[in-house]
XYZ file of C-alpha atoms in Angstrom:
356
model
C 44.928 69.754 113.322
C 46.330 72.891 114.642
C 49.576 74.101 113.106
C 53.124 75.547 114.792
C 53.148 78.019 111.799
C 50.287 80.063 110.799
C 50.178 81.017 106.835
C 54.013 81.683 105.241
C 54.854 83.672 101.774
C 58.167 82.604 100.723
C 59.469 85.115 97.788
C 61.954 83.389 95.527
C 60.886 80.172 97.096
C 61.225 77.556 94.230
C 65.004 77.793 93.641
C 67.416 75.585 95.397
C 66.856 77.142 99.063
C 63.649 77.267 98.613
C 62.515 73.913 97.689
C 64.732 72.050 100.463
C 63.598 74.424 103.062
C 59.641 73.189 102.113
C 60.535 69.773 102.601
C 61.131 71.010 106.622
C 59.136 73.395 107.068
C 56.116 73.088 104.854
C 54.021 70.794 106.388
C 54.089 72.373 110.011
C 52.480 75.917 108.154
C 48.609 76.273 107.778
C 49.627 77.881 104.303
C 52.811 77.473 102.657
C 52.679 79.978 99.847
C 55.654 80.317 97.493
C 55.968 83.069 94.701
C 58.616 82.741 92.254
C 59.152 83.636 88.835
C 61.078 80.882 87.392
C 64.434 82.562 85.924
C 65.794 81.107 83.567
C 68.928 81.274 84.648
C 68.114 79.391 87.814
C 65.166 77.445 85.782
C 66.147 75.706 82.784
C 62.528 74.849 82.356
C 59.633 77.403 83.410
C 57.670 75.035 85.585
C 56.549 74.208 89.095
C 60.383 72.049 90.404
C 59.184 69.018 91.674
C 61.820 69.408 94.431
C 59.247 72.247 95.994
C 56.749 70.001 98.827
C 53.807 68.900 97.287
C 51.999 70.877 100.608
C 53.391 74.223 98.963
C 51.302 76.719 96.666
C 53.372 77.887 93.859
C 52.428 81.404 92.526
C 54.543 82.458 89.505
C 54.926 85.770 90.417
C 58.312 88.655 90.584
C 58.782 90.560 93.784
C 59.693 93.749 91.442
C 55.897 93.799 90.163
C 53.720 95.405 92.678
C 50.366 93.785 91.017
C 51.725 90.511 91.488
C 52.943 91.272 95.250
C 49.309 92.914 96.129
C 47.300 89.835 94.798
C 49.152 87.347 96.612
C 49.178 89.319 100.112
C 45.728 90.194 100.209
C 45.411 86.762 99.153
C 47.337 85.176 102.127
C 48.083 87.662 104.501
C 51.050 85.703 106.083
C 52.252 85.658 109.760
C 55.847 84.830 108.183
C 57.439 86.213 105.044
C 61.047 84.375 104.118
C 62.617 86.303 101.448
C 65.089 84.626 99.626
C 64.382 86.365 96.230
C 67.444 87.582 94.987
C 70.075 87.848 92.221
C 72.966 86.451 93.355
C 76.489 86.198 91.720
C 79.666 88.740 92.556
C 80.744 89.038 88.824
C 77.489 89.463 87.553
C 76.378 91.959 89.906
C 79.216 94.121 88.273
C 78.280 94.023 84.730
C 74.510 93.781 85.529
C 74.305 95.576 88.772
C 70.582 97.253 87.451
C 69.281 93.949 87.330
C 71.176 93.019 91.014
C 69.627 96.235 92.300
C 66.078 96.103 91.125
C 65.467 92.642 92.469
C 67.336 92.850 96.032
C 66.774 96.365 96.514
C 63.769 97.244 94.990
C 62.275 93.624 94.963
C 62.549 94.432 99.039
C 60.505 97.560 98.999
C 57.877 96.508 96.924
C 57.223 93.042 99.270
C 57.092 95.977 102.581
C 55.079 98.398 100.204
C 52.387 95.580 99.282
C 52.371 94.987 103.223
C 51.157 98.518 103.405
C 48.803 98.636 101.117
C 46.936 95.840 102.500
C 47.059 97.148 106.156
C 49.030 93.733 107.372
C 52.116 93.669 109.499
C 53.780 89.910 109.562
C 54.778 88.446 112.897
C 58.156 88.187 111.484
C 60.328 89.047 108.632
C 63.084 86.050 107.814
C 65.926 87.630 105.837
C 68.399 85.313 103.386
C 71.899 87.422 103.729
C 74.825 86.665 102.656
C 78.314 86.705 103.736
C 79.027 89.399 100.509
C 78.043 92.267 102.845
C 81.782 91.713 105.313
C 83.957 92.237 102.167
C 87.158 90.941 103.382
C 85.993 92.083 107.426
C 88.945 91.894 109.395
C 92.652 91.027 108.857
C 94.974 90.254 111.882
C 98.695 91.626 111.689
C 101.796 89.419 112.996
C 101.641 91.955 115.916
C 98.244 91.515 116.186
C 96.879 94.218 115.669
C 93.731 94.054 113.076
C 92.832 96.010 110.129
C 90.172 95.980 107.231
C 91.828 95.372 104.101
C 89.020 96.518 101.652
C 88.133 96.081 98.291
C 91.242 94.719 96.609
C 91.993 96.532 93.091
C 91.725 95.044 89.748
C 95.395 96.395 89.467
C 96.838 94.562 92.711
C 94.681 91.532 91.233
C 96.789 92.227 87.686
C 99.583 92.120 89.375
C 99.136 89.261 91.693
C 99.642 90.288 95.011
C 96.526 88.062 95.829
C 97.326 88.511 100.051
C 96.912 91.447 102.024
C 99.927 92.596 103.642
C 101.611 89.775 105.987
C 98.333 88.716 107.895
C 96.004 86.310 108.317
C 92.034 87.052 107.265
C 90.028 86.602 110.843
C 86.278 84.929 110.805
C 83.854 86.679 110.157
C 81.046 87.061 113.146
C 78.039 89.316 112.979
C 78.520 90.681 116.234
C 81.543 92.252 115.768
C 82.405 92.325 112.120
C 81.762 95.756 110.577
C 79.960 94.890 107.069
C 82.102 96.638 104.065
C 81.276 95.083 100.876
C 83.202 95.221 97.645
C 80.989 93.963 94.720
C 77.581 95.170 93.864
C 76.079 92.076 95.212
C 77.388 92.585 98.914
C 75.979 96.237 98.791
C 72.709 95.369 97.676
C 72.166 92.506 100.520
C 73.212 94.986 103.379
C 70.948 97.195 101.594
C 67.856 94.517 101.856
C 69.516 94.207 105.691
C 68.912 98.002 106.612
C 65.475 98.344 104.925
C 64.168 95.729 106.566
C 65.569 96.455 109.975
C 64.132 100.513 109.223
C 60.701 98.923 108.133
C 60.342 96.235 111.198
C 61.568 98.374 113.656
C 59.284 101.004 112.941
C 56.383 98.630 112.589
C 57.348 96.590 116.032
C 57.962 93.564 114.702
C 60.296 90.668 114.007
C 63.134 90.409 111.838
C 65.870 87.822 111.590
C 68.466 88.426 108.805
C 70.482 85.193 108.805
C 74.209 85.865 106.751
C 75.050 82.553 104.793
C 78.684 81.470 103.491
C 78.694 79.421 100.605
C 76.004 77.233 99.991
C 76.070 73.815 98.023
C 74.414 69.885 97.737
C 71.733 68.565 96.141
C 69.678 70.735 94.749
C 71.584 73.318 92.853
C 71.814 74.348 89.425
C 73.884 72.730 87.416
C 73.797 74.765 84.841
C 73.910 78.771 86.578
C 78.062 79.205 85.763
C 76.978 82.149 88.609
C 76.641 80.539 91.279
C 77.242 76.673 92.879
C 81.018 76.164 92.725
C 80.838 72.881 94.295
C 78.588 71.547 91.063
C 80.884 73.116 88.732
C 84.167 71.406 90.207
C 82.284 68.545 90.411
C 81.088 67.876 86.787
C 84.887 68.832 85.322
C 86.030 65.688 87.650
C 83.091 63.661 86.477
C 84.143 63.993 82.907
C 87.523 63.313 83.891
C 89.248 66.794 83.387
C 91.587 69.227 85.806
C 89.721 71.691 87.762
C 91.077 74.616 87.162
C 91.922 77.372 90.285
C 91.391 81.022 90.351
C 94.213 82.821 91.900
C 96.952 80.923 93.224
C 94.241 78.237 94.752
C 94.384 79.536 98.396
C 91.303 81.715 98.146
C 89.315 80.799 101.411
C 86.172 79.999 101.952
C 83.248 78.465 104.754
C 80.963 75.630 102.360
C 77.977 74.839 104.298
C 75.985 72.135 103.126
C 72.395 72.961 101.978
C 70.491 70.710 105.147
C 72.337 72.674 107.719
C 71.204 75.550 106.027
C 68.122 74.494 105.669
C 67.972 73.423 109.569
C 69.247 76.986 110.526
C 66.713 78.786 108.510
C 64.288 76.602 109.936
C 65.103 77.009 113.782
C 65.036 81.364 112.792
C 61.390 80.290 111.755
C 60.040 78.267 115.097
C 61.728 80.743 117.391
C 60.566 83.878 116.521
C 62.887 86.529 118.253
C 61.253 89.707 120.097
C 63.335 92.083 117.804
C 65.720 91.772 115.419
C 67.858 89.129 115.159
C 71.286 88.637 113.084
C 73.352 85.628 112.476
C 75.699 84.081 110.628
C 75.587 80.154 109.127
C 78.843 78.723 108.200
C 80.338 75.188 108.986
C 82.741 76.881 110.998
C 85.572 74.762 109.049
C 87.187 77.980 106.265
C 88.501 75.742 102.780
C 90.641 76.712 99.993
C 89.424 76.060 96.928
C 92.803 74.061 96.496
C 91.404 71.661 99.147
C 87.993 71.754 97.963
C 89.522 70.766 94.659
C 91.801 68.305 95.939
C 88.813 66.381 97.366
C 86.688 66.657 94.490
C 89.393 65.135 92.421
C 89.960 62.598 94.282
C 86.453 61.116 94.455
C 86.709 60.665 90.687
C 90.160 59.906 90.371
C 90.315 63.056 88.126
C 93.422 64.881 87.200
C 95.250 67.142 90.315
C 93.797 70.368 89.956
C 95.669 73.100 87.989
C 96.352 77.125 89.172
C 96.030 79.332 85.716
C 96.270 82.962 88.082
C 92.991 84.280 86.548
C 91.041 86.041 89.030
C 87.613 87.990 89.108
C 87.016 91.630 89.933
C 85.300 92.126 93.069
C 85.768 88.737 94.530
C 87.121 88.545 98.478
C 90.225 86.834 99.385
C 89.291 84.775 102.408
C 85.506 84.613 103.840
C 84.304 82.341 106.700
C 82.282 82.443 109.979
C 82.727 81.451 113.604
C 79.257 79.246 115.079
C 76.619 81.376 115.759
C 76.171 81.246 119.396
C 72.403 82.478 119.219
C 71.501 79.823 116.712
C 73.559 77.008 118.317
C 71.801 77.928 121.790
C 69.072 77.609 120.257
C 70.167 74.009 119.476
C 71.296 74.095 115.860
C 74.725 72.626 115.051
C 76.148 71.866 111.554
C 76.167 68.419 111.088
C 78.251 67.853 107.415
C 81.677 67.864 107.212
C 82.939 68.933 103.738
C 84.128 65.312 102.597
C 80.360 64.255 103.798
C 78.758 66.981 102.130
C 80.854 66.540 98.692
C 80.202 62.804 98.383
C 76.723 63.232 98.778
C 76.384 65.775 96.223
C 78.277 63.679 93.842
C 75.347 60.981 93.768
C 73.016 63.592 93.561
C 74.789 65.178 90.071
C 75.134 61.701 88.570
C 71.488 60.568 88.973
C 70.805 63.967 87.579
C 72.944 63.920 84.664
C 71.783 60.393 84.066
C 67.944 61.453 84.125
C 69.161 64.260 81.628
């Protein structure tokens, strides 16, 4: 039987992306090759997740070792490379911002340099962003006029002036937001952005770089205190305690839930563009984290959620996307709502924590 997808190498592709998007996409590949090497942080246990399609190959593998890169591309030689391997996390990246940069940045090179060394040129190049690289993007003015804020001090944070100005933070939209990142992590995924775009372009191929806004459902660690906000809210409800809010609990931001991610990945993947593509994947619907709160709590009955003002350097005030045009005419629409998307995870946790 012939398949829509010749052979795929998807770096980083046993963590929580990863394993949903092999559930779509794995079977329609003649080779669904996944190297990953199992952090601990994101892997509580160092083994093959069960979550990852039992059609996938799992090679435990790092993208920052070339050895490991050059046996499994000579091995597989893939029309497709996804690359989700990354570090993730805006605090982190500050304290640790080595360990950011050798895995996004570095990790990036060395997947392109193995390509090299093997004489093989992928069809196309799919590209996990992020949302990190806008900063704050644009801010409209009661006159409105707009401006770009920047990277808000760890003074002004002190103090709490949380807002910029009197104005109101505008979507983001890759075709007309001007990327300006303020934490180490933002930098280093416009970094992976602009190598890859240098690298394809020069090799005449494809590349589509898709910018996600906060990801979360089934499927995400539970125990990463990094990453997966949603989770965390959710098991301080569970166990029948306040959820505490950064700020003054109007920070804004775009959840998406983890199938419409999955299903925008997954139409980049079937429609290969000519060049090189770039698009954002939001729900469309900005949140505070009051609200998100506020809905948490009340599928638990848990305590109303409580502001303590702390706040974390580097982090963005407001962040959330318009629709992607390109994707949707290419027929992919969110489908989850927030209230959907948070009641569903909320079975998902509890079976977990049950099985635990």
């Amino acid at each position: 039987m012939s398949s829509r997808l010749g052979p795929v190498l998807v770096t980083g592709g046993a963590g929580f992306i990863g394993c949903a998007l092999s559930q779509v996409l794995a079977g329609e590949a003649e080779r669904w090759v996944v190297l990953d090497n199992l952090h601990p942080q994101v892997h509580p246990v160092a083994e093959r997740p069960q979550a990852l399609h039992q059609a996938a190959e799992f090679v435990r593998g790092d993208v920052t070792v070339a050895a490991d890169l050059d046996a499994v591309m000579a091995e597989v030689r893939p029309e497709t490379v996804i690359h989700l391997a990354a570090e993730t996390g805006t605090a982190q990246s500050l304290d640790e911002s080595t360990r950011h940069s050798l895995v996004n940045v570095v990790g990036t090179t060395q997947v392109l340099d193995a390509l090299t060394r093997i004489g093989h040129v992928p069809d196309h190049i799919v590209l996990t962003s992020s949302r990190a690289v806008y900063g704050e993007g644009e801010w409209q003015r009661p006159d409105g006029t707009l401006f770009r804020p920047g990277l808000r001090t760890h003074a002004q944070l002190e103090a709490g002036r949380w807002d910029h100005e009197d104005a109101v933070a505008q979507p983001h939209s890759a075709g007309t937001t001007v990327p300006a990142p303020v934490n180490v992590y933002g930098a280093t995924k416009l970094a992976q952005e602009h190598i890859l775009s240098a690298w394809t372009g020069s090799r005449d191929t494809s590349l589509t770089a898709l910018r996600l806004q906060n990801v979360y459902g089934p499927g995400q660690s539970l125990s990463n205190p990094y990453t997966g906000i949603v989770s965390l809210f959710s098991q301080l409800a569970m166990r029948g305690e306040s959820i505490p809010l950064y700020e003054d609990g109007d920070i804004t931001r775009d959840f998406v839930f983890i199938d419409d991610v999955v299903s925008a990945i997954a139409t980049a993947v079937r429609n290969r563009p000519e060049g090189q593509r770039l698009v954002d994947v939001g729900s469309g619907e900005p949140s505070t984290i009051r609200q998100l709160a506020e809905t948490i709590a009340a599928f638990h009955s848990a305590p109303a959620p409580h502001v303590t003002g702390q706040f974390r350097d580097g982090d963005v005030r407001a962040a959330s996307s318009v629709l992607d045009q390109e994707l949707v005419g290419l027929g992919w629409k969110p489908q989850w709502s927030l209230a959907d998307g948070v009641a569903a995870l909320q079975g998902w946790i509890r079976d977990e924590l049950a099985a635990g």
